[in-house]
Coordinates of C-alpha atoms in Angstrom, one line a residue:
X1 CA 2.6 -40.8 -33.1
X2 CA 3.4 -37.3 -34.2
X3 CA 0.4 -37.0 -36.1
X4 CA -1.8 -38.0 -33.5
X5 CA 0.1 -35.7 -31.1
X6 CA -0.8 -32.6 -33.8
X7 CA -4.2 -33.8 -34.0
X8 CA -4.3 -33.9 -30.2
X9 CA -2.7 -30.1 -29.8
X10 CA -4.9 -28.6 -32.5
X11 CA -8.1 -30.2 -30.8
X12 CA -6.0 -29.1 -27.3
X13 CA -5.8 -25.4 -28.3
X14 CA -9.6 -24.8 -29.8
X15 CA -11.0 -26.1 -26.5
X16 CA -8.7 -24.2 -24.3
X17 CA -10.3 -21.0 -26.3
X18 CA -13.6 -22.3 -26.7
X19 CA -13.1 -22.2 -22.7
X20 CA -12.2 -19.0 -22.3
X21 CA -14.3 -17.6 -24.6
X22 CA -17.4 -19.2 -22.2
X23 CA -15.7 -17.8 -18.9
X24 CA -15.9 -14.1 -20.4
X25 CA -20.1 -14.6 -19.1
X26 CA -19.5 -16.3 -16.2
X27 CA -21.4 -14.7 -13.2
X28 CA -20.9 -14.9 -9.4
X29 CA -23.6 -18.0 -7.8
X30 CA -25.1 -19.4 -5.4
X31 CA -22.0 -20.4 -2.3
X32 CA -20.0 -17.5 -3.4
X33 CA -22.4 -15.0 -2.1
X34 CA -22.6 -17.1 1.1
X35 CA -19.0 -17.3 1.8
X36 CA -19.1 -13.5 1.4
X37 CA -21.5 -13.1 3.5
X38 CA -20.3 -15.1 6.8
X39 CA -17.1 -13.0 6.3
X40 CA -18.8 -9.9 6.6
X41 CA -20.7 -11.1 9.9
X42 CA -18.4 -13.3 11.4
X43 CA -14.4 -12.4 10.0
X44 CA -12.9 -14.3 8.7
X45 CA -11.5 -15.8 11.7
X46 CA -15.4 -16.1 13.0
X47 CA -16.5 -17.7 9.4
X48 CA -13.7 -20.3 9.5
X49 CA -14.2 -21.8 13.1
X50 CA -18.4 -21.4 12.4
X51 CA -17.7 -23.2 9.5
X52 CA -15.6 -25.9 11.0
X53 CA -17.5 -26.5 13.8
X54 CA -21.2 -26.9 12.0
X55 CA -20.6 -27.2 7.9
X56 CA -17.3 -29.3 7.3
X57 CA -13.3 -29.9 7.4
X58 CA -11.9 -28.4 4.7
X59 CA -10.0 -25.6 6.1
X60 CA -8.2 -24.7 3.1
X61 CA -10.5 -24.8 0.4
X62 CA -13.6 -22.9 2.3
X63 CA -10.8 -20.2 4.0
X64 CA -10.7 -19.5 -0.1
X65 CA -14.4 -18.9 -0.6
X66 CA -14.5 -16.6 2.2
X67 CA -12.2 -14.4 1.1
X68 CA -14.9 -14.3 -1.9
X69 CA -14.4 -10.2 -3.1
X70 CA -18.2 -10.7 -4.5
X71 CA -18.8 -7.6 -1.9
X72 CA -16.0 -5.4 -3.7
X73 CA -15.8 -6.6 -7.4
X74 CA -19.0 -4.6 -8.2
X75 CA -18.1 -5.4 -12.0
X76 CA -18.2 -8.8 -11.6
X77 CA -14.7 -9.1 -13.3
X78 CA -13.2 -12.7 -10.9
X79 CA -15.7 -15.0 -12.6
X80 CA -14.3 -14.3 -16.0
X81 CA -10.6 -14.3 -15.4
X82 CA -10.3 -16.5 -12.2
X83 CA -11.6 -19.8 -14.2
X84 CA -8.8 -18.9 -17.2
X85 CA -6.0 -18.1 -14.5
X86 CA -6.7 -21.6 -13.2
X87 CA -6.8 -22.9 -16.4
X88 CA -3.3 -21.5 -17.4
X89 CA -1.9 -22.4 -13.8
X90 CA -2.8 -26.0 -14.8
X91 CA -0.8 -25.9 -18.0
X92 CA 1.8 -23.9 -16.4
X93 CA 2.4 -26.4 -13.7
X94 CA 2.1 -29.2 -16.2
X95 CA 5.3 -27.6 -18.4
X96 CA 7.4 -27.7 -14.9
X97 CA 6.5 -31.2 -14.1
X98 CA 7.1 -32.5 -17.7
X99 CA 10.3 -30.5 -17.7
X100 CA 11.5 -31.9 -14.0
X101 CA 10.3 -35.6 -14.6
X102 CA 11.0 -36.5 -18.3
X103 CA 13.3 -33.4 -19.5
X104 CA 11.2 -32.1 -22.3
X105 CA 12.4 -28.7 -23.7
X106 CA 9.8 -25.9 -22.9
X107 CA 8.1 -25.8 -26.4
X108 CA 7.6 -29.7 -25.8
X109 CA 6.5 -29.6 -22.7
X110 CA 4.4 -27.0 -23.4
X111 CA 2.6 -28.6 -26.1
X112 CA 2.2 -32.3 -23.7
X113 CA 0.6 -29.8 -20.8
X114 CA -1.9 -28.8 -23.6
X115 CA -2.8 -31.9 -24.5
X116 CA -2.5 -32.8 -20.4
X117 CA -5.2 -30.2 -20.4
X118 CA -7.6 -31.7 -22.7
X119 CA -7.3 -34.5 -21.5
X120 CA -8.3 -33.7 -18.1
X121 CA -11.3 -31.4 -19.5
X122 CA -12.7 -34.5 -20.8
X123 CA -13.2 -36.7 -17.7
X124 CA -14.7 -33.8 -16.0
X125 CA -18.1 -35.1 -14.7
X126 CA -19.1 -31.3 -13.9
X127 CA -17.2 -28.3 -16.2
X128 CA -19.7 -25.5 -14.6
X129 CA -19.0 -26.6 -11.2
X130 CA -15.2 -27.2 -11.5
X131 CA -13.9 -24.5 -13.5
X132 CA -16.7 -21.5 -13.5
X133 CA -18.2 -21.7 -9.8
X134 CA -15.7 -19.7 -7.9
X135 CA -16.8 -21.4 -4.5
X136 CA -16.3 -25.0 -6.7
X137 CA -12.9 -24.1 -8.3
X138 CA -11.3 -23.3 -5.3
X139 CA -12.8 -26.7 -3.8
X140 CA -11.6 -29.0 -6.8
X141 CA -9.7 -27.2 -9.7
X142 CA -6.9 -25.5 -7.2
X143 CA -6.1 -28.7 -5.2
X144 CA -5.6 -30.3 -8.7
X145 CA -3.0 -27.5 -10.0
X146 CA -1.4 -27.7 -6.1
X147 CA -1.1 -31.5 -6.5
X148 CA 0.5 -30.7 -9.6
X149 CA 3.0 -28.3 -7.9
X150 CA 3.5 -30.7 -5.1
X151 CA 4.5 -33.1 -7.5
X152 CA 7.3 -30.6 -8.6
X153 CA 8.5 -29.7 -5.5
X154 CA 9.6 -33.3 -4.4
X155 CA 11.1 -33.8 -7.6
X156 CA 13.3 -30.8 -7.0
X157 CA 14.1 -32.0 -3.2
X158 CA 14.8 -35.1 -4.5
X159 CA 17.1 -33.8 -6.9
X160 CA 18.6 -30.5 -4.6
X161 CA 18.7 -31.8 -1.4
X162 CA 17.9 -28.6 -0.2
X163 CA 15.6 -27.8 3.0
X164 CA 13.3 -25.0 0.8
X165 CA 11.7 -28.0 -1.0
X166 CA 11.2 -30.0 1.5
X167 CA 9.8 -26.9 3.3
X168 CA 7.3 -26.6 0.4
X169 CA 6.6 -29.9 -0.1
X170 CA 5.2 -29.7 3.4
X171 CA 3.5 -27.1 3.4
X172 CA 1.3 -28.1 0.2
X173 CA 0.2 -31.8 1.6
X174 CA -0.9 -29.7 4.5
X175 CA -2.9 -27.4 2.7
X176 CA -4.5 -30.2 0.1
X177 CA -5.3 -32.0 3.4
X178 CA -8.1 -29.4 3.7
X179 CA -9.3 -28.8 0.1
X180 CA -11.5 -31.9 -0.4
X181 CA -11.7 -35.1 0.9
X182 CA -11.2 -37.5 -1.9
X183 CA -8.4 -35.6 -2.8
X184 CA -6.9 -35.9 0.5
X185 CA -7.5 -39.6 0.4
X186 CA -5.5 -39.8 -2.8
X187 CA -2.9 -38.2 -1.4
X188 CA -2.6 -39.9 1.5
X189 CA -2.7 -43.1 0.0
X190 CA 0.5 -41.8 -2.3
X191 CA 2.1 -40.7 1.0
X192 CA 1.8 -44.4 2.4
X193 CA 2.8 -46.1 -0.8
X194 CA 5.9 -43.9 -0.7
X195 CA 7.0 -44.6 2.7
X196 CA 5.9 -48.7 1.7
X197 CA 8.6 -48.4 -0.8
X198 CA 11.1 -46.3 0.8
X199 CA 11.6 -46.4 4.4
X200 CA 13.6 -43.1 5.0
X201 CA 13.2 -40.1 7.0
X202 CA 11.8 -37.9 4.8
X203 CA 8.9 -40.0 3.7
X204 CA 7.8 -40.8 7.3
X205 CA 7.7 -37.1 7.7
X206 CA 5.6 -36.7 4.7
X207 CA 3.1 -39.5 5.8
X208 CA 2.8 -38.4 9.6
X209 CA 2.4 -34.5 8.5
X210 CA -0.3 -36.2 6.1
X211 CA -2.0 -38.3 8.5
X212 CA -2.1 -35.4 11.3
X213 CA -4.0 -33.0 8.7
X214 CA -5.8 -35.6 7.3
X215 CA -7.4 -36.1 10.6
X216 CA -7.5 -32.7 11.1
X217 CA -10.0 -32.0 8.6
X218 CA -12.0 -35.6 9.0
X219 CA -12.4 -35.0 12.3
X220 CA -14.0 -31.7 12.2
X221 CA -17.1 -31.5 14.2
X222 CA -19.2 -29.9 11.1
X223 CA -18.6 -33.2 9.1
X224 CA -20.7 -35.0 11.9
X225 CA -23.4 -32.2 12.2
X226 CA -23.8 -33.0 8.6
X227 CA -24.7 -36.8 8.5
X228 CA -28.3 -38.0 8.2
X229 CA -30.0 -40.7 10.1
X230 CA -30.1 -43.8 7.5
X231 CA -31.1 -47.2 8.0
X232 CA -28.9 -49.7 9.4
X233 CA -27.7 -53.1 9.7
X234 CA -27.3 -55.8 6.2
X235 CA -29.7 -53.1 4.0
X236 CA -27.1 -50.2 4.5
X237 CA -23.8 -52.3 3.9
X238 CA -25.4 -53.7 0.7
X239 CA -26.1 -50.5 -0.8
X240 CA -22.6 -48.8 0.4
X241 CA -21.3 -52.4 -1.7
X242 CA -23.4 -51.6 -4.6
X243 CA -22.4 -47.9 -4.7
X244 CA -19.0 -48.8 -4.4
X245 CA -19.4 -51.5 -7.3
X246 CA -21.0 -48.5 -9.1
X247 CA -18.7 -45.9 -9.3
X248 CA -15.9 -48.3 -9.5
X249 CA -17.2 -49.1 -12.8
X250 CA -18.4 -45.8 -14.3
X251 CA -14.7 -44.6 -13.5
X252 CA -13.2 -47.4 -15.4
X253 CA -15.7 -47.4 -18.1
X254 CA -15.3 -43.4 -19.0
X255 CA -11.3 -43.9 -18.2
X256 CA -11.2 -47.2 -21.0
X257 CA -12.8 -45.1 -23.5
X258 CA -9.8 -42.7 -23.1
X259 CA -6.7 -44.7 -22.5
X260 CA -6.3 -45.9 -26.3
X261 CA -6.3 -42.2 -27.5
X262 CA -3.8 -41.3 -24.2
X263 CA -1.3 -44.0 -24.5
X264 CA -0.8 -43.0 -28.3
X265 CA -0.5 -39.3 -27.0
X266 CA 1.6 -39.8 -24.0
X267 CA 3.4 -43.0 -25.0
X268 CA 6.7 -41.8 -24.6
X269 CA 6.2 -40.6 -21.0
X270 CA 4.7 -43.6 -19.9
X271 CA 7.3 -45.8 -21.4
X272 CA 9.9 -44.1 -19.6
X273 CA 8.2 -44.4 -16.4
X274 CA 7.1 -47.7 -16.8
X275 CA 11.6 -48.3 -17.7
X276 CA 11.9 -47.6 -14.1
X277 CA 9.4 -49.0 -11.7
X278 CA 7.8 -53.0 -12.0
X279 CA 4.7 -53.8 -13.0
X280 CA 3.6 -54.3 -9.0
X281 CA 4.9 -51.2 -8.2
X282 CA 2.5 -49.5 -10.6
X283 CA -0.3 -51.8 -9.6
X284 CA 0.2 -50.5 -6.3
X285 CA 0.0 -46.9 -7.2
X286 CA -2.5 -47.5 -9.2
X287 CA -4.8 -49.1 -5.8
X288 CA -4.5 -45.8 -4.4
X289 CA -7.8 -44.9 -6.1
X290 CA -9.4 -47.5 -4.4
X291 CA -9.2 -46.0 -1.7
X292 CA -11.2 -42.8 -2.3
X293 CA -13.7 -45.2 -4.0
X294 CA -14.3 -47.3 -0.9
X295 CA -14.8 -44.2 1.2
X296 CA -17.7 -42.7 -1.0
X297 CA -19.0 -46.1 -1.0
X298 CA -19.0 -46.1 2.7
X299 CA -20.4 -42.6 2.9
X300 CA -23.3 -43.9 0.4
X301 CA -21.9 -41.2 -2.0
X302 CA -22.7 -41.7 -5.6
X303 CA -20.7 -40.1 -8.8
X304 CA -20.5 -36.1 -8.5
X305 CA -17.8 -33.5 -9.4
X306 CA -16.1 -34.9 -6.3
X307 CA -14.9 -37.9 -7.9
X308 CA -13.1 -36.1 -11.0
X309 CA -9.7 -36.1 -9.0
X310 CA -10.5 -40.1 -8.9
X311 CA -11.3 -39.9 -12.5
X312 CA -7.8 -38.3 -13.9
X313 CA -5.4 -40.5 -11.3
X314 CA -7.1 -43.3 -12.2
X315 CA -6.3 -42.6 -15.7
X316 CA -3.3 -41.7 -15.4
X317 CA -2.2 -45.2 -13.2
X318 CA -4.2 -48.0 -14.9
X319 CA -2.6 -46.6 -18.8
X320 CA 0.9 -47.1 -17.0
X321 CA -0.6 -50.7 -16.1
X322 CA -1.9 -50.6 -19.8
X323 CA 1.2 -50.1 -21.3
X324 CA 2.7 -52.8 -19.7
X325 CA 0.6 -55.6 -20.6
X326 CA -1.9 -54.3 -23.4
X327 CA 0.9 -51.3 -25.1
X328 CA -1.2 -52.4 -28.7
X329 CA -4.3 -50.9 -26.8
X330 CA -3.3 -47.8 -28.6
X331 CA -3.9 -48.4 -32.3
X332 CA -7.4 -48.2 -31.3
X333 CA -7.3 -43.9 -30.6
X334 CA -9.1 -43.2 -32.9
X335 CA -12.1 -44.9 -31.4
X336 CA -11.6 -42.9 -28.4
X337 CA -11.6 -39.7 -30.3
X338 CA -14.4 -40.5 -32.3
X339 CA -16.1 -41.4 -28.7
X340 CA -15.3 -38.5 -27.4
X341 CA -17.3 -36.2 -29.4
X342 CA -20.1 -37.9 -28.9
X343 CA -23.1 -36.7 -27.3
X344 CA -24.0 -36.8 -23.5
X345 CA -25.3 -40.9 -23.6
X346 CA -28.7 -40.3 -21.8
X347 CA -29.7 -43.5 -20.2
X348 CA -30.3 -42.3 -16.5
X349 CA -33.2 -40.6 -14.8
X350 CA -32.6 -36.8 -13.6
X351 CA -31.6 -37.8 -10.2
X352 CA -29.0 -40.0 -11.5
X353 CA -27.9 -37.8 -14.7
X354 CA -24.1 -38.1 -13.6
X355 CA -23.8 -41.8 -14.4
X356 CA -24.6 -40.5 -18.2
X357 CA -21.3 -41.5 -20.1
X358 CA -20.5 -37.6 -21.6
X359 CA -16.7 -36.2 -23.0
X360 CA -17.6 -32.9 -22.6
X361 CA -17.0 -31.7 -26.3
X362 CA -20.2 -31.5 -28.1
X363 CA -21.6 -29.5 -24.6
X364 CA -18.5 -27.3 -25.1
X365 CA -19.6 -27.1 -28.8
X366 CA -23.1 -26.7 -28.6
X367 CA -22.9 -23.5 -25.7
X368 CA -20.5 -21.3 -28.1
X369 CA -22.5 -22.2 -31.4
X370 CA -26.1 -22.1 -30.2
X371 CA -26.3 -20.3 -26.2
X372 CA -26.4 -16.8 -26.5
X373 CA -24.0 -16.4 -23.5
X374 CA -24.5 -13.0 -23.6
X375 CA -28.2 -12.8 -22.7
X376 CA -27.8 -15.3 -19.7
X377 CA -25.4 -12.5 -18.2
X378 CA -27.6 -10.0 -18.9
X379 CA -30.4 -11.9 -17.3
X380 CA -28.7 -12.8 -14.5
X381 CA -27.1 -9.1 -13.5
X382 CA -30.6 -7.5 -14.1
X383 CA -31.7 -10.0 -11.6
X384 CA -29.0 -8.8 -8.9
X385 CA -29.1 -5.3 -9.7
X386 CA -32.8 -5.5 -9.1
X387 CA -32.8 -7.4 -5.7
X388 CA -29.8 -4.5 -4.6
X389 CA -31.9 -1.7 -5.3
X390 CA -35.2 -2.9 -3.7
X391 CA -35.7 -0.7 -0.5
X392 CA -38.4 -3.4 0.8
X393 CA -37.6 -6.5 2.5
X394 CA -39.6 -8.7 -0.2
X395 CA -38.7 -8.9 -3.9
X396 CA -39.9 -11.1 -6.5
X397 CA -37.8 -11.5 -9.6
X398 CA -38.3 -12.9 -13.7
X399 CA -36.5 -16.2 -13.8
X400 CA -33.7 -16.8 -15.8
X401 CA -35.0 -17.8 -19.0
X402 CA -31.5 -18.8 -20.8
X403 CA -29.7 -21.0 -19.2
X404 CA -26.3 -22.6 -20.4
X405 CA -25.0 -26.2 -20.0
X406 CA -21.7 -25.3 -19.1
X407 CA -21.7 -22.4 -17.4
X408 CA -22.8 -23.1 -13.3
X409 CA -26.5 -21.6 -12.8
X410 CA -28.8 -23.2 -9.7
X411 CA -32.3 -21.4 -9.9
X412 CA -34.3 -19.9 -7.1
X413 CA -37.5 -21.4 -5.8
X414 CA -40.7 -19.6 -7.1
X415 CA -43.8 -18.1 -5.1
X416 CA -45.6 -21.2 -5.0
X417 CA -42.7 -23.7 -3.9
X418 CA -40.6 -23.9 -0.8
X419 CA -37.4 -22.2 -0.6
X420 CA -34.1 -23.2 -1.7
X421 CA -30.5 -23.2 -0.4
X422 CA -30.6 -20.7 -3.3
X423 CA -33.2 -18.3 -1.8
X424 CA -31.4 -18.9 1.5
X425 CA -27.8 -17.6 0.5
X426 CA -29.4 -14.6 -1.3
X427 CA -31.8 -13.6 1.3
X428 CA -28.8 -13.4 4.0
X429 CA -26.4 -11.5 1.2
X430 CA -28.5 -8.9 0.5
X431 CA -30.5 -8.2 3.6
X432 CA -33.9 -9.4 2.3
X433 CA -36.5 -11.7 4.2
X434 CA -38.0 -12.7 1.0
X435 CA -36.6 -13.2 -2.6
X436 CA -38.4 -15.2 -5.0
X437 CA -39.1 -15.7 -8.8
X438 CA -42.3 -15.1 -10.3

C-alpha cells in the first residue's frame, strides 16, 4: 500500500504544480465582467435582489461574483492566485478533516489531502470552469472546500459540545444552501439521513435550517423566469427517465474506473469507517446521490460541471460500499492509473462532448508541454485593452487565435453571426453598443 501511496503523492504533487503553473495565464471571462457590471449599476444590494428575482436562487454563490474586483484589479492579478488559494484551501481543509475524523499526524494528513486532491481533479468533468473561471469557482469549487469545513465543524461540536460549533455548523449549511443546487441537494439529503439515524435536537435543527434555505433558494422567482416551454405528457417523462438512466451511468462508469486505484490509496480510512457503521448505513449514505441525479433528470439536465459535486460523493460512498463486499477490487489500481492517463475517449458529438469518458491528465499534460499559455494572455489582454481605449461605440476585434483546453475561454460572435451572451456581457461592461470579432 505504501508504494502505491508514494506513487499516488509524487503523481499528487506534479499536478498540483502543473496547476498552478497554468493559473499564472488565467484571464478574467465572460460572467465575471457581468457580475461586475450589475454591481456598478445596481449595488450590490440592487444586483442581488435583480438577480434573485429574474436569473436564479443561489444567493451565496452569485453575492460572490458580484463582488467581482474585475473594475479595480486593472492587473488582472485574482485569476492567477484566486484558482491556487482555492486549490490550497481544499488541501488545507482536507488535513483538518483527516486530522479530526481518523487522527492522522499533520505530515500524514497532509500527504492523504494531496492525494484527496488529485483525486478529486480527476473526476472533474470541466477544470477551466471549476477552478480558473472566477464566476465558476465561486459557484462550484468554494461550496466543495465549505462542505469540507462543514464537515469539520460538526466533528468538533460533536466532540466539544460547545455552542461556537454548532453556531458554525449553521451558518455554513445556510450558506451552501445558496451556492448550487445539486450541491444543496446533497446536503440536504445528508441532513435527512442524519436526523433518520439520530433523532436528537441538534439534527432536527440542522435539517429544518436546511430545508428553510433550501427552499429559499428553490423558490426564487428567477429559477421560474428561466424555464422554457417543452413538450409534455409520456414524451417528456421518458426523456427525463432516459436522462436520468444516463447520467446515472456515466457517474458510475468514470467513478468504477477510479475506485480500484482509491481503495488501495485510501484503504485505511475507509476501513476504519466502514469498523463503525453497517453495510445499510453506508448504503443509505451512499443513496443520497440519487437524489441530485433524479432532480437533473427531472429538470432534463444532462452531464455538465454541475454534476462534479455528484461525481466525488459518489465516489467517495459507493468505495465504502466497495470495501465491504468487493475490498479485493483494489489489486486491480493499476488499471485505474493506467486509465487515467489516457486520452479524452471521443465517442460523442460536440453537443454531447461531456459524456466523453476523460481523467483530466493528458489535457493537463498536453496545455503545459505544447499551449503557449503565454500568447493566449497576450491575446486576450490586447483584446481588452483595445475595446477600453476605443472612444466609439463600435469596435471590432482579431479573434483569439490560441486557445487552451484547460484554461476557461468562450469566444465572441463575429460580424456575420448573431451575438452571443459573450458580446452581451462585454458590450454592457464597457459601455459599447457593438463589439465583435473580425
Amino acid at each position: 500500500m505504501k508504494k502505491v501511496q508514494n506513487i499516488v503523492l509524487f503523481l499528487s504533487v506534479i499536478l498540483f504544480i502543473g496547476l498552478v503553473y497554468i493559473s499564472l495565464f488565467n484571464v478574467y471571462q465572460t460572467d465575471d465582467y457581468m457580475a461586475s457590471y450589475g454591481t456598478r449599476e445596481y449595488g450590490l444590494w440592487g444586483n442581488f435582489i435583480n438577480t434573485y428575482m429574474t436569473w436564479g436562487g443561489r444567493y451565496f454563490g452569485y453575492t460572490m461574483n458580484m463582488l467581482n474586483p474585475v473594475s479595480y484589479d486593472r492587473s488582472g492579478i485574482l485569476p492567477k492566485v484566486y484558482p491556487v488559494f482555492l486549490m490550497l484551501s481544499f488541501i488545507g481543509v482536507s488535513v483538518l478533516n483527516f486530522k479530526a475524523y481518523f487522527r492522522n499526524s499533520s505530515g500524514e494528513a497532509l500527504k492523504k489531502s494531496f492525494m484527496l486532491f488529485f483525486f478529486y481533479t480527476l473526476l472533474l468533468i470541466s477544470i477551466p470552469e471549476h477552478y480558473y473561471w472566477v464566476a465558476g469557482a465561486n459557484i462550484y469549487f468554494m461550496p466543495a472546500i465549505l462542505s469540507g469545513l462543514l464537515l469539520y465543524f460538526v466533528k468538533k461540536n460533536k466532540d466539544s459540545g460547545k455552542k461556537i460549533w454548532l453556531f458554525l455548523s449553521l451558518f455554513l449549511i445556510v450558506l451552501l444552501m445558496g451556492s448550487n443546487e445539486i450541491l444543496a441537494l446533497i446536503l440536504q439529503g445528508v441532513l435527512m439521513v442524519f436526523y433518520y439515524r439520530n433523532r436528537n435536537k441538534q439534527n432536527l435543527i440542522f435539517l429544518l435550517f436546511g430545508t428553510f434555505f433550501l427552499l429559499v433558494s428553490f423558490l426564487a422567482p428567477g429559477n421560474f423566469n428561466r424555464m422554457g416551454e417543452a413538450e409534455s405528457g409520456l414524451a417528456k417523462w421518458l426523456k427525463r427517465m432516459a436522462l436520468f438512466g444516463v447520467n446515472t451511468l456515466y457517474i458510475a462508469f468514470k467513478a468504477l474506473i477510479v475506485i480500484p486505484l482509491f481503495i488501495k490509496v485510501f484503504e485505511k480510512e475507509l476501513k476504519s469507517i466502514a469498523q463503525k457503521i453497517t453495510f445499510e448505513k453506508a448504503a443509505l449514505a451512499w443513496a443520497v446521490s440519487l437524489i441530485p441525479l433524479l432532480f437533473t433528470g427531472y429538470i432534463l439536465n444532462s452531464i455538465a460541471r454541475q454534476f462534479e459535486s455528484i461525481l466525488f460523493y459518489f465516489l467517495i460512498t459507493f468505495s465504502l460500499l466497495v470495501i465491504f463486499k468487493f475490498e479485493k477490487i483494489k489489486q486491480f489500481w493499476w488499471v485505474s492509473l493506467i486509465i487515467i492517463f489516457l486520452p479524452e475517449m471521443k465517442i460523442f458529438p460536440e453537443r454531447y462532448a461531456y459524456f466523453n469518458i476523460d481523467f483530466n491528465m493528458a489535457n493537463i499534460a498536453a496545455e503545459l508541454f505544447t499551449t503557449d499559455l503565454k500568447e493566449y494572455e497576450r491575446e486576450v489582454d490586447e483584446r481588452i485593452n483595445i475595446i477600453k481605449s476605443s472612444s466609439g461605440d463600435s469596435v471590432v476585434v482579431d479573434k483569439v487565435k490560441t486557445i487552451p483546453g484547460v484554461l476557461y475561454f468562450s469566444e465572441m460572435a463575429s460580424e456575420k453571426e448573431e451575438p452571443t451572451f459573450v458580446n452581451d456581457q462585454l458590450q454592457k461592461y464597457f459601455k459599447k453598443k457593438y463589439i465583435r470579432t473580425k
